[in-house]
Short mmCIF file of C-alpha atoms and ligand atoms in Angstrom, two decimals:
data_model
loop_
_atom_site.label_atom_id
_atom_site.label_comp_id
_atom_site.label_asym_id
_atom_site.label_seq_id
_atom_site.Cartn_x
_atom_site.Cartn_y
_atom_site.Cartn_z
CA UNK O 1 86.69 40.13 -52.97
CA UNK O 2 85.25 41.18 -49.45
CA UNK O 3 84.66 45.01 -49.52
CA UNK O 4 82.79 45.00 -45.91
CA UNK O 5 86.03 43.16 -44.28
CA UNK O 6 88.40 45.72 -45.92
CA UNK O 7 86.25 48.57 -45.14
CA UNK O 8 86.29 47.30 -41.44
CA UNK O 9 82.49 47.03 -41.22
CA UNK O 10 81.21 44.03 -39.46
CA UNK O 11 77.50 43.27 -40.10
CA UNK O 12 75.89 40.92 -37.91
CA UNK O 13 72.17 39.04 -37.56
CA UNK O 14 70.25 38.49 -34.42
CA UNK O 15 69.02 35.18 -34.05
CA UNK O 16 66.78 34.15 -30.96
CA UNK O 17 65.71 30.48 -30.22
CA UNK O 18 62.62 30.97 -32.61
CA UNK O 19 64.85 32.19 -35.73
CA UNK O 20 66.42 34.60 -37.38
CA UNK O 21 65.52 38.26 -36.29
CA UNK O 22 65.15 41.23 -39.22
CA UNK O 23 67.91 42.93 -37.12
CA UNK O 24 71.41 44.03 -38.08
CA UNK O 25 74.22 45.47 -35.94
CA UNK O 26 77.40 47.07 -37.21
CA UNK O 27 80.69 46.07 -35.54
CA UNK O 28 83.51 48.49 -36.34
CA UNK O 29 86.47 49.85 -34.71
CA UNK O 30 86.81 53.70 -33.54
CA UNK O 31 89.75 53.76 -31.20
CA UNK O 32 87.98 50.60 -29.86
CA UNK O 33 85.31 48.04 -30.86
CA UNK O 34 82.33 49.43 -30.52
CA UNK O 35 78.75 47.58 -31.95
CA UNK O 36 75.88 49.99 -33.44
CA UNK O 37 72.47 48.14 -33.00
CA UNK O 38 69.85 49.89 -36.05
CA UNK O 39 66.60 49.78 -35.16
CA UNK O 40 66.87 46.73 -33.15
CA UNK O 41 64.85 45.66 -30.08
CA UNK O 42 66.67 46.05 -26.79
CA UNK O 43 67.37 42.28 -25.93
CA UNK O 44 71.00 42.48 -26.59
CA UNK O 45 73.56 40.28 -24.33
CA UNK O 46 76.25 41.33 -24.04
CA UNK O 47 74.88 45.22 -24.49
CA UNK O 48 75.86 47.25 -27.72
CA UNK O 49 77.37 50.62 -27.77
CA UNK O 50 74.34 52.45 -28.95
CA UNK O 51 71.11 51.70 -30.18
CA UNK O 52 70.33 53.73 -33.48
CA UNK O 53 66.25 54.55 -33.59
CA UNK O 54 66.29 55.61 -37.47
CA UNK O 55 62.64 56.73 -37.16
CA UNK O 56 59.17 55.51 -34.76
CA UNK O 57 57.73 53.18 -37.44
CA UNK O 58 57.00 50.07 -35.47
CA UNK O 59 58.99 47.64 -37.53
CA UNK O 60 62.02 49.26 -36.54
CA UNK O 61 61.75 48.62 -32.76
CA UNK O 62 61.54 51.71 -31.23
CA UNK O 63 59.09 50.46 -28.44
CA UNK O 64 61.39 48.09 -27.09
CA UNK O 65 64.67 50.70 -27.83
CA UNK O 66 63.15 53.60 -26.46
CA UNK O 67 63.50 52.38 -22.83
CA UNK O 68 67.58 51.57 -23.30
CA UNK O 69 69.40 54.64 -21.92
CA UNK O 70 71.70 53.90 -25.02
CA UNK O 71 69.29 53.93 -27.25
CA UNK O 72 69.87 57.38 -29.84
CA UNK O 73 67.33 59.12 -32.21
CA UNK O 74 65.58 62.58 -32.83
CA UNK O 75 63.78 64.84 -31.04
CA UNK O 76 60.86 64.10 -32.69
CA UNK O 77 61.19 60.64 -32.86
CA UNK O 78 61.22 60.14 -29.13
CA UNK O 79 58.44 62.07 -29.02
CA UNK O 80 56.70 59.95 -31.23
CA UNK O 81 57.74 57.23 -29.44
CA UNK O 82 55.98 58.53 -26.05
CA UNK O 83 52.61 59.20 -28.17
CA UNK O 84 52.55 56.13 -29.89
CA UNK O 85 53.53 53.79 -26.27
CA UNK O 86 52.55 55.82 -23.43
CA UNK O 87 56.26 55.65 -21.86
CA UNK O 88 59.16 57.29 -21.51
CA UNK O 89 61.69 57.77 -24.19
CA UNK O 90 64.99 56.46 -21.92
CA UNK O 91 67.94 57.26 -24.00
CA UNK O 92 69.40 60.42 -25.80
CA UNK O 93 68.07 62.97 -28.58
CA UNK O 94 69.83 65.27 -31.14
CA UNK O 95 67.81 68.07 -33.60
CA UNK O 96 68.29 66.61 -37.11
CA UNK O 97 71.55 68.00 -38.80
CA UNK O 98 73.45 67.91 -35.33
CA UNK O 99 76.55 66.04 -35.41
CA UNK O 100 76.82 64.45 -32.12
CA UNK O 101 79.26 61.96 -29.90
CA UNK O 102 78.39 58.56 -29.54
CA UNK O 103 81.48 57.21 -28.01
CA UNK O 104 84.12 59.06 -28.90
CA UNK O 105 82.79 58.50 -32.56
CA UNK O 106 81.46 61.75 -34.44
CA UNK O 107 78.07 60.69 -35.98
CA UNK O 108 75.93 62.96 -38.19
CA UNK O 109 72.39 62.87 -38.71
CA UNK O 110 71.11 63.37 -42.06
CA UNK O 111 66.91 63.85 -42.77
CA UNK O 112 65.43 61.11 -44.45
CA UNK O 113 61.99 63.08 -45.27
CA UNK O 114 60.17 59.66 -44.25
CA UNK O 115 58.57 60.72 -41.65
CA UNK O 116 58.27 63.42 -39.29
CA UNK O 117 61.97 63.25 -37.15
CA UNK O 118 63.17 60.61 -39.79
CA UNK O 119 67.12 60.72 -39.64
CA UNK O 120 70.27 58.52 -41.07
CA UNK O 121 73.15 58.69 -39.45
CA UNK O 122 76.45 58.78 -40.70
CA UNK O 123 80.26 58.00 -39.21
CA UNK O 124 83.60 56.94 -39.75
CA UNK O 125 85.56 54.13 -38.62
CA UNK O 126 89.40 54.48 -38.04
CA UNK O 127 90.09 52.91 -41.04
CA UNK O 128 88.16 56.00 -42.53
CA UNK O 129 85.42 54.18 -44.21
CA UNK O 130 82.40 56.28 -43.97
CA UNK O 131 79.33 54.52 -42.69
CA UNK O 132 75.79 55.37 -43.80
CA UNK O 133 72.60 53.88 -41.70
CA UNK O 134 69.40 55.64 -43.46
CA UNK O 135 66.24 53.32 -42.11
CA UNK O 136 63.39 54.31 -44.13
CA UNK O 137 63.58 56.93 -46.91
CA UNK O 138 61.58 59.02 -48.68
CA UNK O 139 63.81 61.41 -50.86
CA UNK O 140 67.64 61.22 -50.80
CA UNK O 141 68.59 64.61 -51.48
CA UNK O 142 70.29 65.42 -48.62
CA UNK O 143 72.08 62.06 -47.86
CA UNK O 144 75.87 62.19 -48.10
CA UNK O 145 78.63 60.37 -50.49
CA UNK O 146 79.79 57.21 -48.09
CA UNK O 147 82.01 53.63 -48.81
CA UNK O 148 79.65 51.42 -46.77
CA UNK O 149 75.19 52.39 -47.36
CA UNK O 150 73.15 49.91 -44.81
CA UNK O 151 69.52 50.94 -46.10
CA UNK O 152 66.37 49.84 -47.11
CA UNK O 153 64.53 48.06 -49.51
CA UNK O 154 60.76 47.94 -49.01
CA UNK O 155 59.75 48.56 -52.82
CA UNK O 156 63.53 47.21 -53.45
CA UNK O 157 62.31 44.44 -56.31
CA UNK O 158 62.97 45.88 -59.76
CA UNK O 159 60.86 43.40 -61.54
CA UNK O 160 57.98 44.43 -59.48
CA UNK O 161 55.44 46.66 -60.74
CA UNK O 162 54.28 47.44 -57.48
CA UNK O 163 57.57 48.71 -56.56
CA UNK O 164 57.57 51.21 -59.40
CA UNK O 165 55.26 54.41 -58.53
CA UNK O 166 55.50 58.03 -58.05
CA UNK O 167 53.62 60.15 -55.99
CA UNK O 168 50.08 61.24 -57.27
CA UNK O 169 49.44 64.54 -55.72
CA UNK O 170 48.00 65.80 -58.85
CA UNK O 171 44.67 63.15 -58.13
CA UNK O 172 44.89 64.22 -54.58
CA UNK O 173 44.36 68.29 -55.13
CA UNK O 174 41.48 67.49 -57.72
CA UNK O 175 39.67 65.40 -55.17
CA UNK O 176 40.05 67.40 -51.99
CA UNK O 177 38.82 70.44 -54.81
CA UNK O 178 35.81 68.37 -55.86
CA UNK O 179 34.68 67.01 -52.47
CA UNK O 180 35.51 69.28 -49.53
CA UNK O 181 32.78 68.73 -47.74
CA UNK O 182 32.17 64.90 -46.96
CA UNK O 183 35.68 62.88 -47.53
CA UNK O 184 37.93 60.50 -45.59
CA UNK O 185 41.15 59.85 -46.59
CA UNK O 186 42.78 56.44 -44.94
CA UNK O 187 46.51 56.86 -43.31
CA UNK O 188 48.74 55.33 -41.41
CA UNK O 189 48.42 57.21 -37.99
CA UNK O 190 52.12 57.65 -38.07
CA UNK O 191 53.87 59.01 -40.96
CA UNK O 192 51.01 59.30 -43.57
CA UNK O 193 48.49 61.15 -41.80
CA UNK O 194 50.93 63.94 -40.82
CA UNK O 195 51.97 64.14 -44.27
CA UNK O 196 48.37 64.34 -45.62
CA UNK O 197 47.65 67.49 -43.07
CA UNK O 198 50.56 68.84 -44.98
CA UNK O 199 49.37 68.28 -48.69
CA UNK O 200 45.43 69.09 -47.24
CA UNK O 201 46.92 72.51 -45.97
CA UNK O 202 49.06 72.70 -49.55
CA UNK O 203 46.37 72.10 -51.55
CA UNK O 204 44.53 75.13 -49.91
CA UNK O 205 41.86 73.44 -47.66
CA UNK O 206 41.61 75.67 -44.22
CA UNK O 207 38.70 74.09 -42.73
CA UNK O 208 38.54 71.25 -40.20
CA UNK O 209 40.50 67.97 -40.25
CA UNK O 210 38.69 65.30 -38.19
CA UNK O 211 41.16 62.56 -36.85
CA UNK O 212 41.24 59.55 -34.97
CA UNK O 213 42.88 59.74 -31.43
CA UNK O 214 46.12 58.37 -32.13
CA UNK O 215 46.40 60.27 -35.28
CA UNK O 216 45.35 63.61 -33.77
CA UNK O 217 47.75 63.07 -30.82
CA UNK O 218 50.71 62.55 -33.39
CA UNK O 219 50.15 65.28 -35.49
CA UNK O 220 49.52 68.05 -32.62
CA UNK O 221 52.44 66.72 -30.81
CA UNK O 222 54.83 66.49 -34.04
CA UNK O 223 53.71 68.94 -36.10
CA UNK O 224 53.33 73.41 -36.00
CA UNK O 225 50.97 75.52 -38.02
CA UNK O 226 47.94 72.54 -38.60
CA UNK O 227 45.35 74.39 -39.02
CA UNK O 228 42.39 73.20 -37.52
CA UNK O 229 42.36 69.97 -36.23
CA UNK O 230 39.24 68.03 -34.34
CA UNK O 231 38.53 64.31 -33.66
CA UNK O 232 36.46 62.06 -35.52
CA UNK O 233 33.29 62.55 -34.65
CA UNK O 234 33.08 66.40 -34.80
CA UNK O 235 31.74 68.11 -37.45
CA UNK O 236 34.15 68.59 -40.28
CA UNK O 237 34.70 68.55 -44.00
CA UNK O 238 38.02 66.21 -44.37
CA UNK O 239 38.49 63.13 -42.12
CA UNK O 240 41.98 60.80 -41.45
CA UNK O 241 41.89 57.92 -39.93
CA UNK O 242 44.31 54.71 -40.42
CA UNK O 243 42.73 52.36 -43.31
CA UNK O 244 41.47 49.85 -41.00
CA UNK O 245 38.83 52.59 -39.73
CA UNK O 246 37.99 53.42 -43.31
CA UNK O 247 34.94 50.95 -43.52
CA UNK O 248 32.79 51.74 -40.68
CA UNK O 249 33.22 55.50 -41.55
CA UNK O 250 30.21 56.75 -42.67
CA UNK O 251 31.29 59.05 -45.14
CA UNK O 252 30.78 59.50 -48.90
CA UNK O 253 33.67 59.34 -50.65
CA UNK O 254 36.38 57.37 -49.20
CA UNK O 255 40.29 57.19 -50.26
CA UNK O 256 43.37 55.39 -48.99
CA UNK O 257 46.62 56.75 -49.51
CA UNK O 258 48.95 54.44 -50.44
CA UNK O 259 51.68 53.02 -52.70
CA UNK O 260 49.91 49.61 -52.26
CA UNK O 261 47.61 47.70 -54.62
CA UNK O 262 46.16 45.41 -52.43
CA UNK O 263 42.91 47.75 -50.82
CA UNK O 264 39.36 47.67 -51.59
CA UNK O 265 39.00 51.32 -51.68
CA UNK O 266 40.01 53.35 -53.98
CA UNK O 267 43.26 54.47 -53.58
CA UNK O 268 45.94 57.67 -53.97
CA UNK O 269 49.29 56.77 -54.89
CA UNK O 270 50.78 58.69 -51.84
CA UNK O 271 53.93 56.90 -50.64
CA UNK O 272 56.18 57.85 -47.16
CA UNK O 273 58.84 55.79 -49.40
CA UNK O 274 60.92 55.74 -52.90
CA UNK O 275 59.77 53.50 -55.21
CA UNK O 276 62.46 51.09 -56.76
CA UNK O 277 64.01 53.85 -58.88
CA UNK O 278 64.33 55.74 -56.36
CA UNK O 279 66.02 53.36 -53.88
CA UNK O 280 69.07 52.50 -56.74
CA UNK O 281 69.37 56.58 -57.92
CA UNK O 282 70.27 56.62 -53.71
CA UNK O 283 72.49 54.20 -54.14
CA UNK O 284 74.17 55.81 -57.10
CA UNK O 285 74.10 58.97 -55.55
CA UNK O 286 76.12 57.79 -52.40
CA UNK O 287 78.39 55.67 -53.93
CA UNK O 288 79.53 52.86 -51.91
CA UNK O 289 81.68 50.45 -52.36
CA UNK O 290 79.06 47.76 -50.17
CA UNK O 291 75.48 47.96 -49.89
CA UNK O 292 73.79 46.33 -47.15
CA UNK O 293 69.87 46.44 -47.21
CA UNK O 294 68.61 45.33 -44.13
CA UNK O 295 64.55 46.33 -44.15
CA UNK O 296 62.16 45.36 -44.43
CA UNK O 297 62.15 41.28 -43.75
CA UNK O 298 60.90 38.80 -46.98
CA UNK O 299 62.18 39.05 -50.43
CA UNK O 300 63.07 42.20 -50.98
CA UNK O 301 66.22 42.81 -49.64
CA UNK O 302 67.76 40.26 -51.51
CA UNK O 303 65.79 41.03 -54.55
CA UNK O 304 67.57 44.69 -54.55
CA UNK O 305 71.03 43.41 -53.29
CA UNK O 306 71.14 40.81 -56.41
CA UNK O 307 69.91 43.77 -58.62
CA UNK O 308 72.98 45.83 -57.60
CA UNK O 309 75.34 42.93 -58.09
CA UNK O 310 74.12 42.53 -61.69
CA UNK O 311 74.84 46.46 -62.26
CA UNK O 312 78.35 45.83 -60.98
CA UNK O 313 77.57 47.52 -57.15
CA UNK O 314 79.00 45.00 -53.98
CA UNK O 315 75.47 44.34 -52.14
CA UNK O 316 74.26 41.92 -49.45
CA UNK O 317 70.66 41.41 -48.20
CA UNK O 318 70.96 40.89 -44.42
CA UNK O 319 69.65 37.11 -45.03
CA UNK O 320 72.95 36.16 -46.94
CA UNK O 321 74.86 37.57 -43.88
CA UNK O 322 77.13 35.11 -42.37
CA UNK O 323 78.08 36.66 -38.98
CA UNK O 324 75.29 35.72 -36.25
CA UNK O 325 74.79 37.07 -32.37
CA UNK O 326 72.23 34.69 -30.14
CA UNK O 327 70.35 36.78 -28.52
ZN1 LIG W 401 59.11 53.53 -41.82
#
């Protein structure tokens, strides 16, 4: 059986001198063969039609994208991009939910509640297979039904109990209730520390958030109705700042917010992503007929994409992908 050649969906890995690259283009006809780079740097010869940004999360290449005037992604996301790299976003932006042309090819955009401008996109070929490209994801509800799902799987290994987890936001409201005064939570400057202004704010606090530079610049660039907001050094109850900075922070109680088990700190299960569960009720929810998980690179992928196989679903990690582009 080959579902991706009868869907007409050609997946293809980058490979550069030094090795294989964690990239995957789609190859697909419209009217005309057109290529789809996701989240891949901009080295491409010969050029591809577009280059889909799914979201400003380093390890999906926006830095290098960002200055291709064919590169495609949110509003937000290119302004994330400019924050995070100081130059400017080259290629062309939609408001999440717009359906927009990309070559004579109709291409929605879906949210992926990831982070903040987060978007899959979604398209047809002329052979009518619909085409679903999420990046990262963080809840699924409003992704559509589609034949071919390229997606990720960075908590993809079932027999993992790190990759099964929900969200602890219960812990999180107790603590910020306990100690609003002197606390530091660690974040991810991108992503995580937006979404811990937003469950700060939830759980009530008004007062000052202190934040490191980077941090501060994303949120007040990305984000309306803060509150508050002041660097690190001012005085303030609640401090973010990414968990390398948590050490030196002289602070009493300290927190990082994470799915991960491999900090010295305490830590709040607060995840930008699905856990396992989570990535295969997607799955089940769109309804392919191939799976291609592409993200992050190591193990996982293929750890997911034989998991689906066993429960009957066509999947392929992007390592056991045949077709190859030297780059
Ligand atoms: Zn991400």
């Amino acid at each position: 059986m080959k579902p991706l050649f009868d869907l007409g969906v050609l997946p293809v890995r980058h490979r550069t001198g030094r090795g294989f690259k964690p990239h995957v283009s789609l190859i697909f006809n419209a009217g005309k063969r057109l290529t789809f780079a996701i989240d891949t740097t901009n080295s491409h010869s010969p050029q591809p039609d577009a280059y889909l940004i799914t979201h400003a999360h380093s390890d999906h290449n926006g830095r290098s994208a960002m200055l291709s005037a064919r590169a495609v992604c949110s509003v937000e996301t290119a302004r994330a991009l400019e924050i995070l790299y100081g130059k400017k976003y080259a290629g062309r932006t939609f408001r999440i939910g717009e359906t927009i042309d990309i070559d004579g090819v109709e291409v929605k955009t879906y949210s992926t509640h990831h982070t903040i401008g987060s978007c899959a996109f979604y398209w047809q070929n002329e052979v009518g297979t619909r085409i679903l490209v999420t990046g990262d994801v963080k809840d699924a509800k409003d992704l559509p039904a589609c034949d071919c799902l390229v997606t990720e799987a960075n908590y993809g290994d079932y027999e993992d109990p790190g990759c099964h987890f929900e969200d602890d936001i219960g812990s999180f409201k107790e603590i910020v209730e306990e100690e609003p005064d002197d606390l530091a939570f660690g974040a991810y400057a991108f992503g995580k520390a937006q979404r811990a202004v937003s469950l700060l704010r939830d759980s009530g606090y008004s007062g000052k958030i202190g934040m490191d530079p980077i941090s501060l610049a994303l949120t007040q660039g990305l984000m309306e109705n803060t509150g508050p907001l002041v660097d690190l050094e001012s005085n303030c109850g609640i401090r973010i700042t990414t968990p390398a900075q948590i050490p030196s922070l002289k602070v009493s109680k300290k927190f990082i917010l994470t799915g991960r088990r491999d900090y010295k700190f305490p830590t709040i299960n607060i995840s930008d992503h699905m856990d396992v569960n989570g990535l295969i009720n997607m799955v089940h929810k769109c309804a392919p007929g191939a799976v291609i998980t592409y993200h992050p690179g190591g193990h996982r992928p293929l750890k997911l994409a034989t998991y689906l196989n066993k429960k009957g679903i066509y999947a392929k990690a992007l390592q056991q992908i045949n077709t190859v582009i030297d780059i």
